[in-house]
Short mmCIF file of C-alpha atoms in Angstrom, two decimals:
data_model
loop_
_atom_site.label_atom_id
_atom_site.label_comp_id
_atom_site.label_asym_id
_atom_site.label_seq_id
_atom_site.Cartn_x
_atom_site.Cartn_y
_atom_site.Cartn_z
CA MET A 1 19.80 -6.54 -33.95
CA PRO A 2 20.78 -5.04 -30.47
CA HIS A 3 24.25 -4.10 -31.34
CA ASP A 4 23.97 -2.66 -34.86
CA HIS A 5 24.80 0.83 -35.02
CA HIS A 6 21.93 2.99 -33.53
CA ASP A 7 21.01 6.35 -31.89
CA HIS A 8 21.59 6.48 -28.12
CA SER A 9 19.93 9.71 -28.32
CA GLY A 10 16.34 8.38 -29.88
CA LEU A 11 14.09 5.29 -29.02
CA SER A 12 15.02 1.77 -29.10
CA PRO A 13 13.86 -0.42 -31.98
CA SER A 14 10.55 -1.06 -29.67
CA GLY A 15 10.13 2.27 -29.64
CA HIS A 16 11.21 3.26 -25.89
CA PRO A 17 13.05 5.77 -24.69
CA TYR A 18 17.13 4.58 -23.88
CA ARG A 19 17.61 4.65 -20.27
CA ALA A 20 20.64 7.23 -19.29
CA ASP A 21 23.54 5.10 -17.86
CA ASN A 22 23.91 5.56 -14.45
CA ASP A 23 26.96 7.98 -14.51
CA THR A 24 26.39 10.54 -12.04
CA PRO A 25 27.91 10.94 -8.61
CA LEU A 26 26.33 9.01 -6.12
CA SER A 27 23.74 10.82 -3.74
CA TYR A 28 24.82 11.37 -0.45
CA TRP A 29 22.11 8.51 0.81
CA GLN A 30 23.62 6.36 -1.92
CA ARG A 31 27.33 6.74 -0.31
CA MET A 32 25.61 6.07 3.18
CA GLU A 33 24.30 3.29 1.93
CA ILE A 34 27.39 1.81 0.85
CA ALA A 35 29.36 2.97 3.76
CA VAL A 36 27.15 1.19 6.28
CA ARG A 37 26.71 -1.76 4.41
CA GLU A 38 30.96 -1.73 4.24
CA LEU A 39 30.98 -1.63 7.82
CA LEU A 40 28.88 -3.95 8.79
CA ILE A 41 30.62 -6.58 6.47
CA GLU A 42 33.82 -5.52 7.53
CA LYS A 43 32.76 -5.81 11.40
CA GLY A 44 31.81 -8.81 10.82
CA HIS A 45 28.15 -8.69 11.30
CA LEU A 46 26.69 -10.04 7.96
CA ASP A 47 28.65 -10.67 4.76
CA ALA A 48 27.58 -9.66 0.68
CA ALA A 49 26.47 -13.17 0.26
CA ALA A 50 23.80 -12.46 3.10
CA VAL A 51 22.85 -9.40 1.54
CA ALA A 52 22.36 -11.22 -1.51
CA ALA A 53 20.57 -13.66 -0.22
CA GLN A 54 17.88 -10.88 1.29
CA ILE A 55 17.54 -9.51 -2.29
CA ASP A 56 16.64 -12.83 -3.81
CA ALA A 57 14.04 -13.49 -1.25
CA MET A 58 12.25 -10.22 -1.74
CA ASP A 59 12.44 -11.09 -5.74
CA ALA A 60 11.11 -14.05 -4.53
CA ARG A 61 8.07 -12.92 -3.24
CA SER A 62 5.59 -12.81 -5.67
CA PRO A 63 1.50 -11.63 -6.22
CA ALA A 64 1.31 -15.57 -6.12
CA ASN A 65 1.40 -15.87 -2.83
CA GLY A 66 -1.12 -13.14 -2.41
CA ALA A 67 -3.13 -14.92 -4.94
CA ALA A 68 -3.23 -18.31 -2.81
CA VAL A 69 -4.17 -16.18 0.10
CA VAL A 70 -7.41 -15.11 -2.20
CA ALA A 71 -7.84 -17.97 -3.32
CA ARG A 72 -8.36 -20.02 -0.14
CA ALA A 73 -10.66 -17.00 1.03
CA TRP A 74 -12.61 -17.84 -1.92
CA THR A 75 -13.15 -21.45 -0.68
CA ASP A 76 -13.11 -21.84 2.86
CA PRO A 77 -14.77 -19.91 4.76
CA ALA A 78 -13.27 -20.53 8.35
CA PHE A 79 -9.75 -19.44 6.66
CA LYS A 80 -11.84 -15.94 5.29
CA ALA A 81 -12.82 -15.17 8.77
CA ARG A 82 -9.44 -15.35 10.30
CA LEU A 83 -7.76 -13.65 7.02
CA LEU A 84 -10.29 -10.56 7.84
CA ASP A 85 -9.86 -10.51 11.54
CA ASN A 86 -5.62 -10.78 11.25
CA ALA A 87 -4.60 -11.35 7.85
CA SER A 88 -0.93 -11.60 9.26
CA GLN A 89 -1.72 -14.41 11.28
CA ALA A 90 -3.56 -16.20 8.53
CA CYS A 91 -0.83 -15.86 5.97
CA ARG A 92 1.60 -16.76 8.68
CA ASP A 93 -0.27 -19.95 8.82
CA MET A 94 -0.22 -20.74 5.13
CA GLY A 95 3.36 -20.90 6.24
CA PHE A 96 4.22 -17.62 4.21
CA ASP A 97 7.54 -15.96 6.03
CA ILE A 98 6.17 -12.54 5.60
CA GLY A 99 8.59 -11.25 8.59
CA PRO A 100 7.03 -8.59 10.71
CA LEU A 101 4.39 -7.24 8.31
CA HIS A 102 0.97 -6.24 9.57
CA LEU A 103 -1.30 -6.72 7.24
CA ILE A 104 -5.48 -6.35 7.00
CA ALA A 105 -7.04 -7.37 4.21
CA VAL A 106 -10.35 -5.74 3.22
CA GLU A 107 -13.30 -6.91 1.57
CA ASN A 108 -14.97 -6.36 -1.59
CA THR A 109 -19.14 -7.16 -1.44
CA PRO A 110 -21.40 -6.23 -3.95
CA ASP A 111 -21.97 -3.07 -2.54
CA THR A 112 -18.18 -2.04 -1.84
CA HIS A 113 -14.88 -1.71 -4.12
CA ASN A 114 -11.89 -1.25 -1.65
CA MET A 115 -8.57 0.60 -3.16
CA ILE A 116 -5.11 0.47 -1.62
CA VAL A 117 -2.77 3.76 -2.15
CA CYS A 118 -0.10 5.34 -0.10
CA THR A 119 0.20 8.50 -0.78
CA LEU A 120 3.20 9.30 1.64
CA CYS A 121 5.99 7.31 -0.49
CA SER A 122 5.31 3.49 -1.46
CA CYS A 123 3.86 1.63 1.39
CA TYR A 124 2.64 -1.94 -0.10
CA PRO A 125 2.51 -5.74 1.59
CA ARG A 126 6.16 -6.36 0.21
CA ASN A 127 6.75 -9.12 2.29
CA LEU A 128 3.72 -11.25 0.71
CA LEU A 129 3.47 -10.05 -3.05
CA GLY A 130 6.83 -8.24 -3.60
CA LEU A 131 8.09 -5.69 -5.28
CA PRO A 132 4.86 -3.23 -5.71
CA PRO A 133 4.58 -1.75 -9.74
CA ASP A 134 6.08 1.31 -10.83
CA TRP A 135 2.76 3.22 -11.05
CA TYR A 136 2.12 2.65 -7.82
CA LYS A 137 4.66 4.74 -6.62
CA THR A 138 4.16 7.66 -8.52
CA ARG A 139 3.09 11.15 -7.58
CA GLU A 140 0.12 10.84 -10.00
CA TYR A 141 -1.55 7.83 -8.73
CA ARG A 142 -0.42 8.69 -5.42
CA ALA A 143 -2.43 12.10 -5.59
CA ARG A 144 -5.07 11.01 -7.91
CA ALA A 145 -6.18 7.65 -5.75
CA VAL A 146 -7.54 9.57 -3.28
CA ARG A 147 -8.97 12.53 -4.57
CA GLU A 148 -10.78 11.27 -7.80
CA PRO A 149 -10.35 7.36 -7.24
CA ARG A 150 -13.38 6.36 -9.78
CA ALA A 151 -11.41 8.22 -12.21
CA VAL A 152 -8.47 6.39 -11.76
CA LEU A 153 -10.00 3.09 -11.49
CA ARG A 154 -11.85 3.63 -15.37
CA GLU A 155 -8.44 4.09 -16.62
CA PHE A 156 -7.20 1.07 -15.16
CA GLY A 157 -10.59 -0.73 -16.91
CA VAL A 158 -12.52 -0.72 -13.73
CA ASP A 159 -16.29 1.16 -14.25
CA LEU A 160 -18.02 1.16 -10.83
CA PRO A 161 -22.02 2.33 -10.69
CA ASP A 162 -22.77 5.03 -8.00
CA SER A 163 -24.67 2.61 -6.52
CA THR A 164 -21.39 0.96 -5.18
CA THR A 165 -19.42 2.58 -1.88
CA ILE A 166 -15.63 3.09 -2.92
CA ARG A 167 -13.29 2.84 0.38
CA VAL A 168 -9.75 4.22 -0.41
CA HIS A 169 -7.30 3.01 2.48
CA ASP A 170 -3.98 5.46 2.76
CA SER A 171 -1.67 3.29 4.13
CA THR A 172 -0.20 6.30 5.75
CA ALA A 173 1.63 4.34 9.24
CA ASP A 174 2.22 0.52 10.09
CA MET A 175 -0.56 -1.18 8.50
CA ARG A 176 -0.69 -2.66 4.67
CA TYR A 177 -3.33 -3.84 3.00
CA ILE A 178 -4.86 -6.49 0.49
CA VAL A 179 -7.60 -6.80 -1.13
CA LEU A 180 -10.02 -9.46 -0.75
CA SER A 181 -11.76 -9.16 -4.17
CA ALA A 182 -15.35 -10.94 -4.33
CA ARG A 183 -15.13 -14.52 -5.89
CA PRO A 184 -15.88 -14.33 -9.35
CA ALA A 185 -19.11 -15.72 -10.79
CA GLY A 186 -18.80 -19.32 -13.00
CA THR A 187 -16.06 -20.39 -10.52
CA ASP A 188 -18.27 -23.04 -8.48
CA GLY A 189 -16.37 -26.67 -8.90
CA MET A 190 -12.87 -25.10 -9.49
CA THR A 191 -9.53 -26.35 -7.43
CA GLN A 192 -8.06 -23.54 -5.26
CA ASP A 193 -4.93 -23.28 -7.74
CA GLN A 194 -7.44 -22.55 -10.37
CA LEU A 195 -8.96 -19.65 -8.52
CA ALA A 196 -5.55 -18.69 -7.52
CA ALA A 197 -4.85 -18.15 -11.48
CA LEU A 198 -7.74 -15.65 -11.88
CA VAL A 199 -5.96 -13.40 -8.90
CA THR A 200 -4.20 -10.56 -10.34
CA ARG A 201 -2.08 -7.80 -8.80
CA ASP A 202 -4.23 -5.37 -9.56
CA SER A 203 -6.89 -6.97 -8.23
CA MET A 204 -5.31 -7.00 -4.85
CA ILE A 205 -4.58 -3.58 -4.91
CA GLY A 206 -7.84 -2.74 -5.69
CA THR A 207 -7.30 -1.31 -9.39
CA GLY A 208 -8.46 -4.47 -11.16
CA LEU A 209 -10.97 -6.94 -10.45
CA PRO A 210 -9.91 -11.15 -10.96
CA ARG A 211 -10.57 -12.57 -14.01
CA THR A 212 -13.41 -14.59 -14.93
CA PRO A 213 -12.85 -17.84 -16.25
CA MET B 1 -22.32 5.84 17.42
CA PRO B 2 -18.26 5.75 16.02
CA GLU B 3 -16.20 8.50 17.97
CA ARG B 4 -15.71 11.44 15.79
CA VAL B 5 -12.24 13.05 15.90
CA ARG B 6 -10.61 15.96 14.20
CA VAL B 7 -6.76 15.53 12.75
CA LYS B 8 -4.87 18.22 14.30
CA THR B 9 -4.42 21.31 12.04
CA ILE B 10 -0.48 21.72 13.18
CA MET B 11 2.08 21.73 10.68
CA PRO B 12 5.55 20.59 12.27
CA PRO B 13 8.78 20.61 10.78
CA GLY B 14 10.88 16.47 10.40
CA HIS B 15 9.55 13.43 9.84
CA VAL B 16 5.37 13.25 10.05
CA ARG B 17 3.06 10.25 8.84
CA ILE B 18 0.01 12.35 8.70
CA PRO B 19 -0.48 13.91 5.21
CA ALA B 20 -1.19 17.29 4.84
CA TYR B 21 -4.66 16.65 2.96
CA LEU B 22 -5.95 15.40 5.99
CA ARG B 23 -4.98 18.20 8.60
CA GLY B 24 -8.34 19.78 10.15
CA LYS B 25 -10.29 16.94 8.63
CA THR B 26 -12.87 15.26 10.17
CA GLY B 27 -13.74 11.38 10.57
CA VAL B 28 -14.44 8.48 12.69
CA ILE B 29 -12.28 5.74 14.26
CA GLU B 30 -12.70 2.65 12.42
CA ARG B 31 -10.71 0.53 14.30
CA ALA B 32 -8.05 0.46 17.18
CA LEU B 33 -4.74 -0.47 15.91
CA GLY B 34 -2.95 -0.65 19.06
CA PRO B 35 0.43 1.28 20.54
CA PHE B 36 3.14 1.76 17.81
CA PRO B 37 6.18 3.49 18.04
CA ASN B 38 5.91 7.07 17.18
CA PRO B 39 7.81 7.64 13.74
CA GLU B 40 8.46 11.13 14.63
CA GLN B 41 11.33 9.96 16.91
CA LEU B 42 12.36 6.94 14.96
CA ALA B 43 12.83 8.39 12.17
CA TYR B 44 15.85 9.77 13.98
CA GLY B 45 17.19 7.14 15.69
CA LEU B 46 15.98 8.46 19.10
CA PRO B 47 14.08 6.61 21.81
CA ALA B 48 10.42 6.19 20.51
CA ALA B 49 7.81 6.61 22.84
CA SER B 50 4.70 4.12 21.60
CA GLN B 51 1.03 5.94 20.42
CA PRO B 52 -2.13 4.62 19.75
CA LEU B 53 -2.63 4.00 16.30
CA TYR B 54 -6.30 4.20 14.83
CA ARG B 55 -7.87 3.71 11.31
CA VAL B 56 -9.96 6.91 10.68
CA ARG B 57 -12.51 6.64 7.93
CA PHE B 58 -13.57 10.63 6.36
CA THR B 59 -16.03 10.79 3.50
CA MET B 60 -14.73 12.49 0.41
CA ASP B 61 -17.52 15.23 0.97
CA GLU B 62 -15.31 16.04 4.10
CA LEU B 63 -12.51 16.06 1.84
CA TRP B 64 -13.07 18.02 -0.99
CA GLY B 65 -16.48 18.97 -0.88
CA THR B 66 -18.24 19.56 -4.06
CA ALA B 67 -15.46 18.53 -6.07
CA ALA B 68 -15.68 14.78 -4.30
CA GLU B 69 -16.54 12.24 -7.21
CA HIS B 70 -19.36 11.03 -5.00
CA PRO B 71 -19.70 12.43 -1.42
CA ASN B 72 -20.24 8.85 0.60
CA ASP B 73 -16.89 7.09 -1.22
CA THR B 74 -14.58 6.92 1.94
CA LEU B 75 -11.25 7.44 2.72
CA ASP B 76 -9.18 5.57 5.84
CA ALA B 77 -5.91 6.14 6.84
CA GLU B 78 -3.69 5.76 9.70
CA ILE B 79 -3.63 8.08 12.11
CA TYR B 80 -1.74 8.16 15.61
CA GLY B 81 -3.32 8.99 18.90
CA HIS B 82 -1.36 12.52 19.49
CA TRP B 83 -2.92 14.10 16.01
CA LEU B 84 -6.22 13.40 17.27
CA GLU B 85 -9.05 15.51 19.07
CA LYS B 86 -12.59 14.49 19.95
CA VAL B 87 -15.22 16.55 18.09
#
């Protein structure tokens, strides 16, 4: 039971370490964020509700948005051409509010597999897909994805033959990336919604493949 | 014939968006992305002149030599024009 006596220094009933309470002093940048936010509110440039609304808007974004984009590209050749030409505009045309996001879609083909990383920090197409998974931000993924992408892919369960060229994309600057996977076999006649359910978050990062029906 | 470029080997202090593992490496321009404000000034709130931004494609052989898993796999990164020199 959650509130039976237990030892907080050990593991939770589900076997995970307890996260320490955030009792440490604020860092310089945490104090700076609070100071700037309070000044902006005091001076009437925004209010707390507006800050909360932005957090809600970001939390409402999810990989489902990207899955809808990919599924449409699988079924609509004209849209796919627009997506590969200008992915930001193609997403906006579908009604997604992606703000100033500069998006590039990279296409997997029978002989090419694409994979996304940001070695410098954690750049990710948040305005389309929402927040990145924790592992995407780890030093381990960031360092290994560019040096041994095939080993990393195998750990994700994707074992590609030597005949497949792997293209790793390091989002070092102003662009963000989404992988357009190949449409899985056996999906003829499926609707866009049914297809979108096959598109996983990891398939859009390139560390996974879409589900098969 | 794609344009061959080399990333400069300079190591300036401050906010730089060119990963160290690409310094001195040669690749080809995959596409030009247009002008973007230089983050080396933007990060400090300074007036930032625009720089042309390119996607540059490197082979894993160029980056890692014999340690590469597969020499013909590639790495694409966005590099600002003032960091590139023609080869």
